[in-house]
Amino acid sequence: MSLIDLLTGNTGNQVAEQAENKFGISKNQVIALLAVATPLIISYLRNKSQDAKEAEALNNALDKDHNGSILNDASQIEARQAEGGSILDHIFGGQKSTVENQLSQNTGISIDKIGPILAMLAPVVMGYIGQQKQQSNVGAGGLGDLLGGILGNASNQAQAQQSNPLNDILGSVLGGSGGQSQSSGNPLNDILGSVLGGGGNQQQGGGLGSILGNILGGK
């Protein structure tokens, strides 16, 4: 299962439906948030995995708690929300509030609901990575390549399927993640700065903001 299959298929829809019911946010808005936040989380994990200790810690966490069962058991999504909050604290660290503010501005979801929705998403993303890790049979030393491959494959798939507005979002986000250019080495700058915030990327007509405007009806 590819990253896009995860987001556009049954699992992504279950996260969106549960968030919609719990927080009163339109399902389309939630799906747009998932499309932006998921590659961002994976990008941060990829960067962290360049450090041997971080890679070992991630590897142990995946082996212990994230075997992919959550992908087939929707009841775990809300039940593991508190755990998801701890995962995000570790992944984003001191940049967590900056990430949440940017995501709020660019999806129209209020800042007080961004964190809880991301906390529902985080164990799903970890479960997906854990499943891919098992299928690829890699250890701590191979996590960086595994995560990079997940992002690369999703980018290629999104660009090949432009008819779906969600793929436009994923294509913009993943294209901005710096596949060829690692100048900043910081996914926050690579994704949020250049794509979500518009940044110097004005030739895209506002980048992700205009795409979100189209898919969300100008929200």
mmCIF file of C-alpha atoms in Angstrom:
data_model
loop_
_atom_site.group_PDB
_atom_site.id
_atom_site.type_symbol
_atom_site.label_atom_id
_atom_site.label_comp_id
_atom_site.label_asym_id
_atom_site.label_seq_id
_atom_site.Cartn_x
_atom_site.Cartn_y
_atom_site.Cartn_z
ATOM 1 C CA MET A 1 0.000 0.000 0.000
ATOM 2 C CA SER A 2 1.391 3.363 -1.021
ATOM 3 C CA LEU A 3 1.192 6.527 1.065
ATOM 4 C CA ILE A 4 -1.464 7.910 -1.280
ATOM 5 C CA ASP A 5 -3.474 4.699 -0.937
ATOM 6 C CA LEU A 6 -3.289 5.171 2.835
ATOM 7 C CA LEU A 7 -4.622 8.728 2.634
ATOM 8 C CA THR A 8 -7.230 8.277 -0.085
ATOM 9 C CA GLY A 9 -8.396 4.814 0.923
ATOM 10 C CA ASN A 10 -10.325 3.375 3.825
ATOM 11 C CA THR A 11 -7.850 4.334 6.560
ATOM 12 C CA GLY A 12 -7.643 8.010 5.603
ATOM 13 C CA ASN A 13 -11.417 8.183 5.337
ATOM 14 C CA GLN A 14 -11.837 6.646 8.779
ATOM 15 C CA VAL A 15 -9.492 9.218 10.327
ATOM 16 C CA ALA A 16 -11.365 12.010 8.524
ATOM 17 C CA GLU A 17 -14.792 10.703 9.553
ATOM 18 C CA GLN A 18 -13.810 10.344 13.193
ATOM 19 C CA ALA A 19 -12.298 13.842 13.227
ATOM 20 C CA GLU A 20 -15.383 15.236 11.497
ATOM 21 C CA ASN A 21 -17.688 13.659 14.080
ATOM 22 C CA LYS A 22 -15.544 14.673 17.049
ATOM 23 C CA PHE A 23 -14.569 18.206 16.055
ATOM 24 C CA GLY A 24 -17.302 19.280 13.625
ATOM 25 C CA ILE A 25 -14.874 19.935 10.783
ATOM 26 C CA SER A 26 -15.725 19.096 7.182
ATOM 27 C CA LYS A 27 -14.305 15.808 6.012
ATOM 28 C CA ASN A 28 -12.668 17.497 3.006
ATOM 29 C CA GLN A 29 -10.790 19.874 5.282
ATOM 30 C CA VAL A 30 -9.541 16.994 7.398
ATOM 31 C CA ILE A 31 -8.417 15.032 4.332
ATOM 32 C CA ALA A 32 -6.565 18.098 3.045
ATOM 33 C CA LEU A 33 -4.833 18.386 6.434
ATOM 34 C CA LEU A 34 -3.865 14.701 6.325
ATOM 35 C CA ALA A 35 -2.453 15.158 2.828
ATOM 36 C CA VAL A 36 -0.184 17.928 4.069
ATOM 37 C CA ALA A 37 0.675 16.649 7.542
ATOM 38 C CA THR A 38 1.472 13.026 6.693
ATOM 39 C CA PRO A 39 4.463 13.683 4.398
ATOM 40 C CA LEU A 40 5.584 16.384 6.821
ATOM 41 C CA ILE A 41 5.670 13.888 9.706
ATOM 42 C CA ILE A 42 7.534 11.364 7.565
ATOM 43 C CA SER A 43 10.031 14.024 6.451
ATOM 44 C CA TYR A 44 10.806 14.916 10.054
ATOM 45 C CA LEU A 45 11.257 11.249 10.924
ATOM 46 C CA ARG A 46 13.570 10.812 7.932
ATOM 47 C CA ASN A 47 15.724 13.691 9.118
ATOM 48 C CA LYS A 48 15.805 12.355 12.666
ATOM 49 C CA SER A 49 16.772 8.904 11.429
ATOM 50 C CA GLN A 50 20.048 10.311 10.101
ATOM 51 C CA ASP A 51 21.150 10.281 13.748
ATOM 52 C CA ALA A 52 22.026 6.731 14.827
ATOM 53 C CA LYS A 53 20.462 7.049 18.284
ATOM 54 C CA GLU A 54 17.254 8.503 16.882
ATOM 55 C CA ALA A 55 17.110 5.766 14.254
ATOM 56 C CA GLU A 56 17.520 3.088 16.917
ATOM 57 C CA ALA A 57 14.810 4.679 19.073
ATOM 58 C CA LEU A 58 12.440 4.877 16.101
ATOM 59 C CA ASN A 59 13.226 1.303 15.137
ATOM 60 C CA ASN A 60 12.470 0.083 18.663
ATOM 61 C CA ALA A 61 9.223 2.071 18.824
ATOM 62 C CA LEU A 62 8.072 0.640 15.491
ATOM 63 C CA ASP A 63 8.887 -2.917 16.562
ATOM 64 C CA LYS A 64 7.203 -2.529 19.944
ATOM 65 C CA ASP A 65 4.085 -0.463 19.295
ATOM 66 C CA HIS A 66 3.448 -0.001 15.584
ATOM 67 C CA ASN A 67 2.889 -3.228 13.695
ATOM 68 C CA GLY A 68 0.282 -1.766 11.355
ATOM 69 C CA SER A 69 -2.757 -3.249 13.104
ATOM 70 C CA ILE A 70 -4.258 0.236 13.463
ATOM 71 C CA LEU A 71 -4.678 0.364 9.675
ATOM 72 C CA ASN A 72 -7.303 -2.389 9.917
ATOM 73 C CA ASP A 73 -8.846 -1.422 13.256
ATOM 74 C CA ALA A 74 -10.537 1.978 13.224
ATOM 75 C CA SER A 75 -11.281 1.792 16.956
ATOM 76 C CA GLN A 76 -7.587 2.373 17.668
ATOM 77 C CA ILE A 77 -7.560 5.782 15.953
ATOM 78 C CA GLU A 78 -9.321 7.715 18.705
ATOM 79 C CA ALA A 79 -8.212 5.376 21.491
ATOM 80 C CA ARG A 80 -4.545 6.146 20.767
ATOM 81 C CA GLN A 81 -4.955 9.924 20.473
ATOM 82 C CA ALA A 82 -3.041 10.658 23.717
ATOM 83 C CA GLU A 83 -0.186 8.466 22.498
ATOM 84 C CA GLY A 84 -0.282 10.389 19.219
ATOM 85 C CA GLY A 85 0.249 13.652 21.066
ATOM 86 C CA SER A 86 3.429 12.276 22.643
ATOM 87 C CA ILE A 87 4.630 11.056 19.252
ATOM 88 C CA LEU A 88 4.182 14.546 17.769
ATOM 89 C CA ASP A 89 5.983 16.169 20.717
ATOM 90 C CA HIS A 90 8.990 13.995 19.967
ATOM 91 C CA ILE A 91 8.868 14.376 16.185
ATOM 92 C CA PHE A 92 8.424 18.166 16.011
ATOM 93 C CA GLY A 93 9.969 19.181 19.342
ATOM 94 C CA GLY A 94 10.186 22.930 19.761
ATOM 95 C CA GLN A 95 8.793 23.497 16.266
ATOM 96 C CA LYS A 96 5.438 21.888 17.035
ATOM 97 C CA SER A 97 3.550 25.147 17.589
ATOM 98 C CA THR A 98 5.035 26.655 14.407
ATOM 99 C CA VAL A 99 3.962 23.624 12.398
ATOM 100 C CA GLU A 100 0.454 23.714 13.849
ATOM 101 C CA ASN A 101 0.098 27.449 13.182
ATOM 102 C CA GLN A 102 1.116 27.042 9.527
ATOM 103 C CA LEU A 103 -1.207 24.089 9.047
ATOM 104 C CA SER A 104 -4.052 26.025 10.636
ATOM 105 C CA GLN A 105 -3.511 29.034 8.371
ATOM 106 C CA ASN A 106 -3.414 26.929 5.232
ATOM 107 C CA THR A 107 -6.295 24.541 5.901
ATOM 108 C CA GLY A 108 -8.710 26.897 7.673
ATOM 109 C CA ILE A 109 -8.924 24.528 10.643
ATOM 110 C CA SER A 110 -8.769 26.384 13.959
ATOM 111 C CA ILE A 111 -5.519 26.079 15.881
ATOM 112 C CA ASP A 112 -7.208 24.443 18.880
ATOM 113 C CA LYS A 113 -8.317 21.517 16.697
ATOM 114 C CA ILE A 114 -5.162 21.021 14.617
ATOM 115 C CA GLY A 115 -3.206 19.359 17.443
ATOM 116 C CA PRO A 116 -5.920 16.860 18.412
ATOM 117 C CA ILE A 117 -6.488 15.861 14.774
ATOM 118 C CA LEU A 118 -2.753 15.407 14.205
ATOM 119 C CA ALA A 119 -2.660 13.309 17.382
ATOM 120 C CA MET A 120 -5.268 11.010 15.819
ATOM 121 C CA LEU A 121 -3.161 10.830 12.665
ATOM 122 C CA ALA A 122 0.260 10.183 14.223
ATOM 123 C CA PRO A 123 -0.280 6.557 15.339
ATOM 124 C CA VAL A 124 -1.756 5.814 11.895
ATOM 125 C CA VAL A 125 1.376 7.154 10.193
ATOM 126 C CA MET A 126 3.597 5.218 12.592
ATOM 127 C CA GLY A 127 1.551 2.077 11.963
ATOM 128 C CA TYR A 128 1.958 2.550 8.227
ATOM 129 C CA ILE A 129 5.734 3.001 8.585
ATOM 130 C CA GLY A 130 5.874 -0.058 10.835
ATOM 131 C CA GLN A 131 4.025 -2.110 8.244
ATOM 132 C CA GLN A 132 6.369 -0.928 5.473
ATOM 133 C CA LYS A 133 9.374 -1.694 7.689
ATOM 134 C CA GLN A 134 8.181 -5.256 8.231
ATOM 135 C CA GLN A 135 7.528 -5.772 4.537
ATOM 136 C CA SER A 136 10.950 -4.389 3.614
ATOM 137 C CA ASN A 137 12.693 -6.193 6.483
ATOM 138 C CA VAL A 138 14.926 -3.255 7.397
ATOM 139 C CA GLY A 139 16.484 -2.326 10.707
ATOM 140 C CA ALA A 140 17.521 0.998 12.200
ATOM 141 C CA GLY A 141 20.214 1.556 9.575
ATOM 142 C CA GLY A 142 17.745 1.303 6.719
ATOM 143 C CA LEU A 143 15.006 3.578 8.055
ATOM 144 C CA GLY A 144 16.239 6.739 6.339
ATOM 145 C CA ASP A 145 16.158 5.074 2.935
ATOM 146 C CA LEU A 146 12.787 3.465 3.681
ATOM 147 C CA LEU A 147 11.217 6.816 4.628
ATOM 148 C CA GLY A 148 12.785 8.560 1.657
ATOM 149 C CA GLY A 149 11.416 5.854 -0.607
ATOM 150 C CA ILE A 150 7.901 6.262 0.817
ATOM 151 C CA LEU A 151 7.997 9.996 0.041
ATOM 152 C CA GLY A 152 9.557 9.516 -3.377
ATOM 153 C CA ASN A 153 7.029 6.912 -4.458
ATOM 154 C CA ALA A 154 4.140 9.073 -3.250
ATOM 155 C CA SER A 155 5.510 12.079 -5.115
ATOM 156 C CA ASN A 156 5.742 10.103 -8.360
ATOM 157 C CA GLN A 157 2.236 8.694 -7.919
ATOM 158 C CA ALA A 158 0.741 12.104 -7.117
ATOM 159 C CA GLN A 159 2.313 13.710 -10.159
ATOM 160 C CA ALA A 160 1.057 10.878 -12.375
ATOM 161 C CA GLN A 161 -2.533 11.261 -11.165
ATOM 162 C CA GLN A 162 -3.187 14.971 -11.457
ATOM 163 C CA SER A 163 -6.941 14.553 -12.025
ATOM 164 C CA ASN A 164 -7.587 14.240 -8.289
ATOM 165 C CA PRO A 165 -7.315 17.539 -6.322
ATOM 166 C CA LEU A 166 -5.876 15.590 -3.400
ATOM 167 C CA ASN A 167 -3.047 14.455 -5.637
ATOM 168 C CA ASP A 168 -2.452 18.097 -6.576
ATOM 169 C CA ILE A 169 -1.996 18.840 -2.881
ATOM 170 C CA LEU A 170 0.307 15.879 -2.362
ATOM 171 C CA GLY A 171 2.257 16.750 -5.482
ATOM 172 C CA SER A 172 2.799 20.296 -4.239
ATOM 173 C CA VAL A 173 3.769 19.221 -0.751
ATOM 174 C CA LEU A 174 6.037 16.393 -1.793
ATOM 175 C CA GLY A 175 7.536 18.464 -4.562
ATOM 176 C CA GLY A 176 8.392 21.076 -1.956
ATOM 177 C CA SER A 177 9.980 18.561 0.368
ATOM 178 C CA GLY A 178 13.269 18.991 -1.411
ATOM 179 C CA GLY A 179 13.741 15.639 -3.098
ATOM 180 C CA GLN A 180 16.635 16.988 -5.126
ATOM 181 C CA SER A 181 17.533 19.968 -2.993
ATOM 182 C CA GLN A 182 18.441 19.439 0.629
ATOM 183 C CA SER A 183 19.816 22.942 1.079
ATOM 184 C CA SER A 184 18.150 23.700 4.383
ATOM 185 C CA GLY A 185 18.065 20.134 5.666
ATOM 186 C CA ASN A 186 14.921 21.130 7.527
ATOM 187 C CA PRO A 187 11.555 19.761 6.411
ATOM 188 C CA LEU A 188 9.792 22.665 8.105
ATOM 189 C CA ASN A 189 11.513 25.083 5.757
ATOM 190 C CA ASP A 190 11.380 22.758 2.761
ATOM 191 C CA ILE A 191 7.672 22.022 3.019
ATOM 192 C CA LEU A 192 5.983 24.630 5.175
ATOM 193 C CA GLY A 193 8.184 27.518 4.132
ATOM 194 C CA SER A 194 8.296 27.073 0.385
ATOM 195 C CA VAL A 195 4.982 25.389 -0.291
ATOM 196 C CA LEU A 196 2.461 26.068 2.456
ATOM 197 C CA GLY A 197 3.492 29.618 3.131
ATOM 198 C CA GLY A 198 3.906 30.463 -0.537
ATOM 199 C CA GLY A 199 7.387 31.788 0.235
ATOM 200 C CA GLY A 200 9.316 32.537 -2.917
ATOM 201 C CA ASN A 201 7.124 30.105 -4.776
ATOM 202 C CA GLN A 202 4.745 32.701 -6.114
ATOM 203 C CA GLN A 203 4.860 31.287 -9.619
ATOM 204 C CA GLN A 204 2.560 28.541 -8.365
ATOM 205 C CA GLY A 205 -0.130 31.105 -7.713
ATOM 206 C CA GLY A 206 0.212 30.846 -3.976
ATOM 207 C CA GLY A 207 1.236 27.199 -4.003
ATOM 208 C CA LEU A 208 -0.789 24.977 -1.751
ATOM 209 C CA GLY A 209 -2.987 27.844 -0.559
ATOM 210 C CA SER A 210 -4.692 28.169 -3.931
ATOM 211 C CA ILE A 211 -5.128 24.411 -4.266
ATOM 212 C CA LEU A 212 -6.676 24.219 -0.815
ATOM 213 C CA GLY A 213 -8.893 27.130 -1.742
ATOM 214 C CA ASN A 214 -10.155 25.210 -4.744
ATOM 215 C CA ILE A 215 -10.746 21.894 -3.008
ATOM 216 C CA LEU A 216 -12.254 23.454 0.121
ATOM 217 C CA GLY A 217 -14.447 25.965 -1.676
ATOM 218 C CA GLY A 218 -12.458 29.019 -0.716
ATOM 219 C CA LYS A 219 -12.210 28.305 3.012
#
